[in-house]
GROMACS .gro file of N, CA and C in nm:
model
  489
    1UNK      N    1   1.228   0.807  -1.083
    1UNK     CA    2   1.230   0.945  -1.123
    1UNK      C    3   1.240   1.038  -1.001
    2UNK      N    4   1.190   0.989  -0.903
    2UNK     CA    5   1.197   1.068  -0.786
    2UNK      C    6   1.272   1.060  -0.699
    3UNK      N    7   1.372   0.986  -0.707
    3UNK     CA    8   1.543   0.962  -0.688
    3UNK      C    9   1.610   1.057  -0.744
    4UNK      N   10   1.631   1.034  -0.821
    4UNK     CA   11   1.664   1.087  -0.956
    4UNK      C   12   1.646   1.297  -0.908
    5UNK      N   13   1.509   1.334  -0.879
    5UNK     CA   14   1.499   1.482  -0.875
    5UNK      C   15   1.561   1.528  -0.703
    6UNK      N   16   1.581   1.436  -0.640
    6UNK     CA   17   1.644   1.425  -0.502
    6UNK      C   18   1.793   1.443  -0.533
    7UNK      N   19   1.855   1.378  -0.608
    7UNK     CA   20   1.992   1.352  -0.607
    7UNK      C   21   2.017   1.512  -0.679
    8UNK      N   22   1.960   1.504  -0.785
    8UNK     CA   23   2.010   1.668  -0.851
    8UNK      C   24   1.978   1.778  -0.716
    9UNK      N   25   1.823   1.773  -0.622
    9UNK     CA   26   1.838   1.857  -0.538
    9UNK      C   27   1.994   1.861  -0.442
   10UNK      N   28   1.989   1.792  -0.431
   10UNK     CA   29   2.099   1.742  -0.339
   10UNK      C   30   2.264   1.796  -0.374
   11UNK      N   31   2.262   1.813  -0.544
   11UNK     CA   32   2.384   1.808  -0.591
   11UNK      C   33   2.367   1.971  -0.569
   12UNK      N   34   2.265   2.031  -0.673
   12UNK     CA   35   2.221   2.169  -0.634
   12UNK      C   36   2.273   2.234  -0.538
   13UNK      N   37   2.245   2.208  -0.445
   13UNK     CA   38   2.243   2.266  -0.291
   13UNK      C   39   2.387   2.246  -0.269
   14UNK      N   40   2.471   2.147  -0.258
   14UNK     CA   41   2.608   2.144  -0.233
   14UNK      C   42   2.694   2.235  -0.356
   15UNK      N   43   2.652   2.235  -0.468
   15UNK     CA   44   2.720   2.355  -0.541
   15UNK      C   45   2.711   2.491  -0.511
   16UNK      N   46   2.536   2.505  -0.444
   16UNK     CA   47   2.563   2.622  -0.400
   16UNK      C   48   2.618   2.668  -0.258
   17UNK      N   49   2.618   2.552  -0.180
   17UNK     CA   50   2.682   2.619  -0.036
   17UNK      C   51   2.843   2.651  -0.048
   18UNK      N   52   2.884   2.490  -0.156
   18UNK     CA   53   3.007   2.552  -0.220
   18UNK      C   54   3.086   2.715  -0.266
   19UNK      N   55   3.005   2.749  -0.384
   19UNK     CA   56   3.039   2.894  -0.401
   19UNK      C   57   2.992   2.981  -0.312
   20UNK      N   58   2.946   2.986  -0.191
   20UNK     CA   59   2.895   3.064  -0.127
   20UNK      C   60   3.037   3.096  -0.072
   21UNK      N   61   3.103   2.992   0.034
   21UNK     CA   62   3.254   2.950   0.102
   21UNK      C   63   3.310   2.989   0.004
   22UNK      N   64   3.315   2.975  -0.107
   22UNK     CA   65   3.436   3.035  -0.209
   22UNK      C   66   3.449   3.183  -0.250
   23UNK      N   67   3.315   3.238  -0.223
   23UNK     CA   68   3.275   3.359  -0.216
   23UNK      C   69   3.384   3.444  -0.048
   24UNK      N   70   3.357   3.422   0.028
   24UNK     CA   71   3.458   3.475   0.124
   24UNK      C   72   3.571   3.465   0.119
   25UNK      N   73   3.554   3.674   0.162
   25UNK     CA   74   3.704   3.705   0.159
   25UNK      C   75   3.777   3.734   0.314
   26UNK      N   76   3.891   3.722   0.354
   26UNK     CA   77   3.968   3.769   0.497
   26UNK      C   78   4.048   3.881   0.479
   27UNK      N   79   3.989   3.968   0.550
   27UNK     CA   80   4.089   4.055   0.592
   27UNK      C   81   4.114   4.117   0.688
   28UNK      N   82   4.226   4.158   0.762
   28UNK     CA   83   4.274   4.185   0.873
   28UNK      C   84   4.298   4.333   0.879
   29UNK      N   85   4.371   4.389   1.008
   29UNK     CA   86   4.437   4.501   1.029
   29UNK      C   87   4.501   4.507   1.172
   30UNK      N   88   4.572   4.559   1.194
   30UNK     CA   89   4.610   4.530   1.359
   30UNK      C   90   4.558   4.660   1.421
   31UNK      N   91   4.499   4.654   1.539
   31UNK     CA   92   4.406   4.772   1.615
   31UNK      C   93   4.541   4.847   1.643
   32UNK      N   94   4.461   4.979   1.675
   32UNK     CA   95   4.539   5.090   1.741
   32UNK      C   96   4.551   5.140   1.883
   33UNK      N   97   4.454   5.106   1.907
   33UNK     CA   98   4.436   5.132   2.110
   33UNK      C   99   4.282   5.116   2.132
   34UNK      N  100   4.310   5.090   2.263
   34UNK     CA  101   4.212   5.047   2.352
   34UNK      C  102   4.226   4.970   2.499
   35UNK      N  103   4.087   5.005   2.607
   35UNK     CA  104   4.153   5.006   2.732
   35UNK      C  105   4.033   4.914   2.776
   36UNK      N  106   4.006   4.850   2.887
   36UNK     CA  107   3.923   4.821   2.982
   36UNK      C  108   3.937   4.852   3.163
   37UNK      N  109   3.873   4.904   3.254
   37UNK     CA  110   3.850   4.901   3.335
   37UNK      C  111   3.727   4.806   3.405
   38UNK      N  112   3.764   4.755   3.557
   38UNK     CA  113   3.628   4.683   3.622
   38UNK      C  114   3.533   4.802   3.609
   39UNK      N  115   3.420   4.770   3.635
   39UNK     CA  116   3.271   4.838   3.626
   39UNK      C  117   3.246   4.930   3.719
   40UNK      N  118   3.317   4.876   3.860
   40UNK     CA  119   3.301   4.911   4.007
   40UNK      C  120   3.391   5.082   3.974
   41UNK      N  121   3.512   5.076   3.941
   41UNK     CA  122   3.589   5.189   3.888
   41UNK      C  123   3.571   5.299   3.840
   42UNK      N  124   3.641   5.371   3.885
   42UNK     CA  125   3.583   5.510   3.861
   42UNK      C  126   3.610   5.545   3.680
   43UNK      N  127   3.475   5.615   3.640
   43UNK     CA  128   3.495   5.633   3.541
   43UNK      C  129   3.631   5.759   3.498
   44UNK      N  130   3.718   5.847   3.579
   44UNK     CA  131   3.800   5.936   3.548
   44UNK      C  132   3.948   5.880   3.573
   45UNK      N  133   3.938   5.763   3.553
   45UNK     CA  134   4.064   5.702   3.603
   45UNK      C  135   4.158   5.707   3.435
   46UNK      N  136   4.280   5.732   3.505
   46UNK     CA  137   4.383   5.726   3.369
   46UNK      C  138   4.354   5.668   3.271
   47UNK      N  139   4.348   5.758   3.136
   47UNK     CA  140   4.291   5.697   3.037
   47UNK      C  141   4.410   5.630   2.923
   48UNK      N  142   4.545   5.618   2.981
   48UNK     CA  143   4.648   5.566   2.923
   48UNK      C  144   4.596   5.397   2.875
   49UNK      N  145   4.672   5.443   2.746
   49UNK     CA  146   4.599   5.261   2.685
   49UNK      C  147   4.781   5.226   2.701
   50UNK      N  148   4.735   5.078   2.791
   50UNK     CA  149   4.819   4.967   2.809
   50UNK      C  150   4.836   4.882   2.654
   51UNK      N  151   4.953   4.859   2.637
   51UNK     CA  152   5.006   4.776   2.554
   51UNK      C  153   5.132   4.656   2.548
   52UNK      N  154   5.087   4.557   2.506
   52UNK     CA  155   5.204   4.465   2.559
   52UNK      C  156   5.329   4.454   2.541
   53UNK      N  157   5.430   4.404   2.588
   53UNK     CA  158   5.570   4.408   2.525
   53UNK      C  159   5.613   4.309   2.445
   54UNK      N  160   5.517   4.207   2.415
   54UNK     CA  161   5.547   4.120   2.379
   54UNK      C  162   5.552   4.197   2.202
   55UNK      N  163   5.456   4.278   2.145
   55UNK     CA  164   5.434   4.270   2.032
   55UNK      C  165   5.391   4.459   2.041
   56UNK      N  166   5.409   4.571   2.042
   56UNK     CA  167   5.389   4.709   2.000
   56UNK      C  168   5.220   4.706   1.955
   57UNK      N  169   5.157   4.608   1.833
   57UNK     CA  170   5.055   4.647   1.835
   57UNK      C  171   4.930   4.591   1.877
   58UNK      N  172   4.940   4.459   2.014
   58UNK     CA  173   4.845   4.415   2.043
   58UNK      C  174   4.830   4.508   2.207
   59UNK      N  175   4.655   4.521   2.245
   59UNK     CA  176   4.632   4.573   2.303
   59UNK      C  177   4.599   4.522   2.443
   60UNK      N  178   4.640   4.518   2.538
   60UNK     CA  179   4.614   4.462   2.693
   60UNK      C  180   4.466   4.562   2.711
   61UNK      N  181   4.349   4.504   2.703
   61UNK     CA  182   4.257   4.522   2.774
   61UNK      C  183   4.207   4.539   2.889
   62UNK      N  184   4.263   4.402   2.949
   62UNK     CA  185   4.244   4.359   3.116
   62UNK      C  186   4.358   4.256   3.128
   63UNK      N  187   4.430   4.302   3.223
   63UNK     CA  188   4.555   4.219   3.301
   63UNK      C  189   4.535   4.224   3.522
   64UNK      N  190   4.466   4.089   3.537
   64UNK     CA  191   4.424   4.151   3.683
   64UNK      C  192   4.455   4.018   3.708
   65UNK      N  193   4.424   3.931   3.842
   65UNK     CA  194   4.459   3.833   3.888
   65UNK      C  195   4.343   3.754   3.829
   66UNK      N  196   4.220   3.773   3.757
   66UNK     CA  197   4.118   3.661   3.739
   66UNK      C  198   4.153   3.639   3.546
   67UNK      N  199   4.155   3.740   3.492
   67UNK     CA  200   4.191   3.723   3.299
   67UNK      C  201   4.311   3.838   3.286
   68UNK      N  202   4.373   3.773   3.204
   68UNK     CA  203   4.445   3.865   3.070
   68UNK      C  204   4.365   3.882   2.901
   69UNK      N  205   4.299   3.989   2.897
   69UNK     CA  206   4.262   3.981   2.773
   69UNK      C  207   4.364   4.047   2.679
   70UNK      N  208   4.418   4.011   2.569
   70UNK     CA  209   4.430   4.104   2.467
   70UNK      C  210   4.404   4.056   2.345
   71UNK      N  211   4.376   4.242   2.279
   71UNK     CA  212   4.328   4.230   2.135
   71UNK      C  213   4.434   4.246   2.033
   72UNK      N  214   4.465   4.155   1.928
   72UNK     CA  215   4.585   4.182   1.833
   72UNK      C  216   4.551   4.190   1.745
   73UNK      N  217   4.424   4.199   1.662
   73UNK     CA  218   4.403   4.233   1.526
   73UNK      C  219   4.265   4.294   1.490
   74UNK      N  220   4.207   4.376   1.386
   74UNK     CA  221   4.098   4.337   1.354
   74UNK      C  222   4.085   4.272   1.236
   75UNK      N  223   3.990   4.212   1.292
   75UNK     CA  224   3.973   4.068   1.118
   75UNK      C  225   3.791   4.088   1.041
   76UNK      N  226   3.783   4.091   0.929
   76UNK     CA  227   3.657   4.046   0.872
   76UNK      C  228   3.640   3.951   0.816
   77UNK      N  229   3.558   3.863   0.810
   77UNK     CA  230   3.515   3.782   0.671
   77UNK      C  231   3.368   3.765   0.695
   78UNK      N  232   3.359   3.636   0.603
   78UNK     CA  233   3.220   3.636   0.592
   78UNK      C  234   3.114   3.649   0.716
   79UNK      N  235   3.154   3.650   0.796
   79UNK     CA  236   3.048   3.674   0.942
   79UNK      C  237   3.040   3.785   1.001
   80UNK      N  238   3.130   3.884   0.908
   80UNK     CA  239   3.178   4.031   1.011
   80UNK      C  240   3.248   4.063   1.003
   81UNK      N  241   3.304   4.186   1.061
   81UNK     CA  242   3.414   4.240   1.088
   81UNK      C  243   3.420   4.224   1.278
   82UNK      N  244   3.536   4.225   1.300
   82UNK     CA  245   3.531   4.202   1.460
   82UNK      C  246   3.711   4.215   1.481
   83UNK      N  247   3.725   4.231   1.628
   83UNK     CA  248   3.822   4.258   1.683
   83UNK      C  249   3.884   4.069   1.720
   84UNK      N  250   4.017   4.033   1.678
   84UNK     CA  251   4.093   3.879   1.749
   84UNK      C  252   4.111   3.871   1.896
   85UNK      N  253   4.079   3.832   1.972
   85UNK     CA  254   4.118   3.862   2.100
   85UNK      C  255   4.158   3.726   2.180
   86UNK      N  256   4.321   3.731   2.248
   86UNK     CA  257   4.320   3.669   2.324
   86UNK      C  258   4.306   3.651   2.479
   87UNK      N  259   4.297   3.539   2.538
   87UNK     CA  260   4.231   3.572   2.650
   87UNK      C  261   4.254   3.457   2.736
   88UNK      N  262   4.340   3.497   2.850
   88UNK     CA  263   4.384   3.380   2.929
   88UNK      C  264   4.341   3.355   3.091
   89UNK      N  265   4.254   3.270   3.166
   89UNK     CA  266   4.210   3.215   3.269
   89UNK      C  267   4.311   3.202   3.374
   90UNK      N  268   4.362   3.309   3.474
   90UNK     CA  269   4.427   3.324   3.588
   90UNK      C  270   4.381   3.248   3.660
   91UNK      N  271   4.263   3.186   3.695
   91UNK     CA  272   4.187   3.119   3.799
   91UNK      C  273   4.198   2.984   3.808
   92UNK      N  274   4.141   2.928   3.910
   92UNK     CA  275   4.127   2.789   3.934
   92UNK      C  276   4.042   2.732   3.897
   93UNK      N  277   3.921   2.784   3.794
   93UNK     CA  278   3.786   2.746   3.815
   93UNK      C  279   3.760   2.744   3.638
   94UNK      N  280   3.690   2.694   3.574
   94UNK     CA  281   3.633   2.742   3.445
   94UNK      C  282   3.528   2.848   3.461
   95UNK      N  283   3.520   2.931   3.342
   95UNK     CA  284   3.499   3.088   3.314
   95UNK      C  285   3.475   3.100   3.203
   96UNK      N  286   3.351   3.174   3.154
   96UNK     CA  287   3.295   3.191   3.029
   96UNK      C  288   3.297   3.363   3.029
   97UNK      N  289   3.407   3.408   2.952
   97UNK     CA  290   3.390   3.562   2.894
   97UNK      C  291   3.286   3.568   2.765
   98UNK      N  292   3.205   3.658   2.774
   98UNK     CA  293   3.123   3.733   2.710
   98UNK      C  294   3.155   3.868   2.697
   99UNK      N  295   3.054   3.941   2.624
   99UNK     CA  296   3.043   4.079   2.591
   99UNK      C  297   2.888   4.143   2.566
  100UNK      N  298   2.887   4.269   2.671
  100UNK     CA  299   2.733   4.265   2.679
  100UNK      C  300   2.748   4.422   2.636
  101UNK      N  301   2.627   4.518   2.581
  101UNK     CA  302   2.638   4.637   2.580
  101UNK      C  303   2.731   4.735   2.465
  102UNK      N  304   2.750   4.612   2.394
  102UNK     CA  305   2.874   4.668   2.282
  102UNK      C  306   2.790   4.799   2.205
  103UNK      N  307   2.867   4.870   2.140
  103UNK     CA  308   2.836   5.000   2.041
  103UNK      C  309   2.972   4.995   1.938
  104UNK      N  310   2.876   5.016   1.807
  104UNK     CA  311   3.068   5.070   1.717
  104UNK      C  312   3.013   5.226   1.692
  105UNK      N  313   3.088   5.289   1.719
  105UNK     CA  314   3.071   5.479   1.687
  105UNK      C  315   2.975   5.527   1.742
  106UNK      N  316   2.946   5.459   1.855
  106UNK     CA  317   2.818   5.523   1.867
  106UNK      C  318   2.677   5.444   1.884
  107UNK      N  319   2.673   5.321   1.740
  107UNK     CA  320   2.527   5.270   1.774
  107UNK      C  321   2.536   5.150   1.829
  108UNK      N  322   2.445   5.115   1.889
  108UNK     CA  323   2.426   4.983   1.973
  108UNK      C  324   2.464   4.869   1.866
  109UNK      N  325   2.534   4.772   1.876
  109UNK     CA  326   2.602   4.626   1.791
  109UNK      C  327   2.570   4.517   1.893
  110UNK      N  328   2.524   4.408   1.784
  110UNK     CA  329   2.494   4.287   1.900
  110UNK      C  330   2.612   4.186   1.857
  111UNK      N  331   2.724   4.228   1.950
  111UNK     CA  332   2.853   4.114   1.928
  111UNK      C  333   2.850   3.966   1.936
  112UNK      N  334   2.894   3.859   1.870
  112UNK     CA  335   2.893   3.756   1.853
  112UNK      C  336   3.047   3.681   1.944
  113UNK      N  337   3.001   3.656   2.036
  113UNK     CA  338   3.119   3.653   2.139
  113UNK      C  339   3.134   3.543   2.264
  114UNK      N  340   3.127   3.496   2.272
  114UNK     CA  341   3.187   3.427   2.416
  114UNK      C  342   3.257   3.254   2.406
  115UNK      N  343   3.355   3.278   2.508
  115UNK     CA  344   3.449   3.174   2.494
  115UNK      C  345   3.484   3.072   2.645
  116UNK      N  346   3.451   2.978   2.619
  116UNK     CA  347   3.454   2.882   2.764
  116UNK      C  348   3.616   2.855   2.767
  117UNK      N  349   3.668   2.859   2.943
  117UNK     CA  350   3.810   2.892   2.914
  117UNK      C  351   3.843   2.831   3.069
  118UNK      N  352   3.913   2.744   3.026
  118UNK     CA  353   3.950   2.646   3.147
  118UNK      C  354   4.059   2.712   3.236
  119UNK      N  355   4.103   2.594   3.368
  119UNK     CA  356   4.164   2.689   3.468
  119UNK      C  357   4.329   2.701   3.365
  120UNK      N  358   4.349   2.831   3.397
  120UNK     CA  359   4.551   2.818   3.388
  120UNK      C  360   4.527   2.820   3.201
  121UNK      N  361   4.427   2.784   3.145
  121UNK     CA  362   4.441   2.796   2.994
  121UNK      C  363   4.434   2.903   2.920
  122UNK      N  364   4.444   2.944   2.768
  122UNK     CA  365   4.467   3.076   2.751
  122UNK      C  366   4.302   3.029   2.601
  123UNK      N  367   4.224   3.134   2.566
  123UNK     CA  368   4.152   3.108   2.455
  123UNK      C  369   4.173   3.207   2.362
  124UNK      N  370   4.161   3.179   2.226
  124UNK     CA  371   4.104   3.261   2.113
  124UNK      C  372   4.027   3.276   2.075
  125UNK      N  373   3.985   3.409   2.014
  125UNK     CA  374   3.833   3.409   1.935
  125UNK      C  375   3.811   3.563   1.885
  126UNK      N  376   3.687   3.607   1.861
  126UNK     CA  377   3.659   3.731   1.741
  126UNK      C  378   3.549   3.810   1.847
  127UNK      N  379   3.571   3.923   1.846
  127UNK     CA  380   3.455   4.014   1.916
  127UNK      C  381   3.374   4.031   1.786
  128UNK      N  382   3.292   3.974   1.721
  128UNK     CA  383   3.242   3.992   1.603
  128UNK      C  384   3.138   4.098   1.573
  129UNK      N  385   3.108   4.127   1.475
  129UNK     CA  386   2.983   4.260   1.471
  129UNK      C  387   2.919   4.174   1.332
  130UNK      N  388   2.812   4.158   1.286
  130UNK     CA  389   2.759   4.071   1.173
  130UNK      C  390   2.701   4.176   1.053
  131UNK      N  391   2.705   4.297   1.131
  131UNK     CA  392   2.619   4.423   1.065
  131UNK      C  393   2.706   4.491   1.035
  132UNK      N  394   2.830   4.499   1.090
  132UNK     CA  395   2.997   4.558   1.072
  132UNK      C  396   3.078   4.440   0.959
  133UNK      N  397   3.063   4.529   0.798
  133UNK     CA  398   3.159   4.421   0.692
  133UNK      C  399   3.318   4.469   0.706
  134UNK      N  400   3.297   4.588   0.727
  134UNK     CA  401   3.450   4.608   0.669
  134UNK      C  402   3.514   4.707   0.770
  135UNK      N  403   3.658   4.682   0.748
  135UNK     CA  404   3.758   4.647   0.883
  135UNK      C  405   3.708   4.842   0.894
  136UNK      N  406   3.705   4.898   0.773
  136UNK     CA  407   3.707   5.062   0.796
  136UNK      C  408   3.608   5.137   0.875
  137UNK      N  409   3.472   5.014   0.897
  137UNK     CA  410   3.382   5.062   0.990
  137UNK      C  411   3.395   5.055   1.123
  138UNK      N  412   3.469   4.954   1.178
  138UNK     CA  413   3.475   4.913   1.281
  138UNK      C  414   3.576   4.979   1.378
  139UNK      N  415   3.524   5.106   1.459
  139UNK     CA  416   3.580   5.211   1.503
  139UNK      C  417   3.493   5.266   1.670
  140UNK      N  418   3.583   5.270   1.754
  140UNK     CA  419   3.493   5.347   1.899
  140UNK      C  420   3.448   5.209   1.925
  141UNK      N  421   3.484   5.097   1.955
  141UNK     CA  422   3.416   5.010   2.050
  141UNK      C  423   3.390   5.076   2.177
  142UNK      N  424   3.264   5.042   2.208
  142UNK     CA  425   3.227   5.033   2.418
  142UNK      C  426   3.174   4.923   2.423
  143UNK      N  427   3.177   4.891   2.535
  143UNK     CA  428   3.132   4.756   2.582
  143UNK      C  429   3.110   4.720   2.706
  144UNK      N  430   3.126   4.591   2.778
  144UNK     CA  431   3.114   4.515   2.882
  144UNK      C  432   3.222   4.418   2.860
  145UNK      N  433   3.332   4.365   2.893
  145UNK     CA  434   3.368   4.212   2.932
  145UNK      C  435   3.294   4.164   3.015
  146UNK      N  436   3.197   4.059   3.089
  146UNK     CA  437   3.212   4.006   3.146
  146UNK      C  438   3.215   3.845   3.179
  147UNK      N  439   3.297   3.820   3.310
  147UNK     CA  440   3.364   3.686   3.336
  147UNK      C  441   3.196   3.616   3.419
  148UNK      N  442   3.187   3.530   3.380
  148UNK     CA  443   3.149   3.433   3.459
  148UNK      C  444   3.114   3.307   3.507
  149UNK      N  445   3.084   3.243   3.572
  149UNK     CA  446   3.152   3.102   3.621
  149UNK      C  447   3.003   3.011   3.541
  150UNK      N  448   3.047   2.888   3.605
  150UNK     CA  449   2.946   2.772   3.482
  150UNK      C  450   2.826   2.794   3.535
  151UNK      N  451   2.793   2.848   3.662
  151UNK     CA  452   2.632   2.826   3.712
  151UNK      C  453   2.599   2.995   3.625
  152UNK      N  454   2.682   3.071   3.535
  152UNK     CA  455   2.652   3.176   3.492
  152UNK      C  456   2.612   3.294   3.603
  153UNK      N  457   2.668   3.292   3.669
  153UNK     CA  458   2.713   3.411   3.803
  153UNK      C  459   2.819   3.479   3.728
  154UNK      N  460   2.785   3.617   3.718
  154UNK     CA  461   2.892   3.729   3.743
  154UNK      C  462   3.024   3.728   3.820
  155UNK      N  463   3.112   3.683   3.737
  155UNK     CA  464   3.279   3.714   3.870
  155UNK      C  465   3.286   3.840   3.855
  156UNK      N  466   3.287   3.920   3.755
  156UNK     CA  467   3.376   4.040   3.750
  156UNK      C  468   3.324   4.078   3.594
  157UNK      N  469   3.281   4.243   3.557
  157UNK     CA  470   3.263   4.297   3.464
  157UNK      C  471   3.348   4.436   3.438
  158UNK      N  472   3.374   4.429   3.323
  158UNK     CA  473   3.508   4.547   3.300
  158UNK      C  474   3.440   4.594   3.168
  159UNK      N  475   3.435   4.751   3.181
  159UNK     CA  476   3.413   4.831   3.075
  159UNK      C  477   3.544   4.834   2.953
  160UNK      N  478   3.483   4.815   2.823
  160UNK     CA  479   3.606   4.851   2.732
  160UNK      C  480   3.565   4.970   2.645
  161UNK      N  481   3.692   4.982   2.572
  161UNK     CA  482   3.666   5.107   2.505
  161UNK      C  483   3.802   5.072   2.379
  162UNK      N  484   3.801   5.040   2.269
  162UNK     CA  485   3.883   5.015   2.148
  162UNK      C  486   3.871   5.146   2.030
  163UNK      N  487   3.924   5.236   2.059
  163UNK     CA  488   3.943   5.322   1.937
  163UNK      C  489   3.963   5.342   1.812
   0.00000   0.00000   0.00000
């Protein structure tokens, strides 16, 4: 009998993690602008947002000799709403980008973010917000990029700003 109330727990629980996953929805939008500068930089520096040629609406963040970041979409589902961002390793070394200091409109957001990213390789992933559902909230990013190496040393930190 007590097999028996195990196996139904068991079945239970997988039906419900089931409809939970069936419950999420995706949806996207492609961003409109946004910039990053290093930290060191003056904050009055040209506020022209860079954009790539590859594609009109993905956004060059940071293009310097250590990363290329850019952002090409915003996406939600079940974990958030958050910005797609790709992001490619100029260096010789492996490099873990993070994001520290984020805000959407204003209030402080604790982004769900960082991506280990080998030498010469390029990564994907989500600037996520967990408290941010829908793509219409997710407006005025600020932030931090920053790069740093496996002993978790600081290479380089760049302010962003996604409109």
């Amino acid at each position: 009998m007590k097999i028996n109330k195990k196996i139904l727990n068991l079945i239970l629980v997988g039906v419900a993690s089931m409809s939970l996953v069936a419950c999420s929805s995706q949806e996207s939008k492609k961003v409109d602008s946004g910039k990053a500068t290093p930290t060191e930089q003056s904050k009055e520096q040209d506020s022209n947002i860079t954009k790539s040629d590859e594609k009109k609406e993905d956004i060059v963040l940071v293009d310097d000799s250590l990363i290329k970041a850019v952002v090409t979409e915003k996406k939600a589902d079940t974990f958030g709403a958050g910005y797609v961002v790709k992001i490619e390793n100029k260096s010789d070394k492996k490099i873990i980008v993070q994001t520290r200091d984020t805000s959407i409109n204003g209030t402080m957001e604790d982004a769900m973010f960082s991506l280990d990213i080998m030498p010469g390789k390029t990564a994907n992933g989500i600037i996520q917000f967990m408290n941010i559902k829908k793509l219409d909230e997710l407006k005025n990013l600020e932030g931090k990029l920053v790069v740093i190496n496996e002993n978790y040393e600081e290479l380089q930190s760049y302010d962003i700003k996604i409109d």
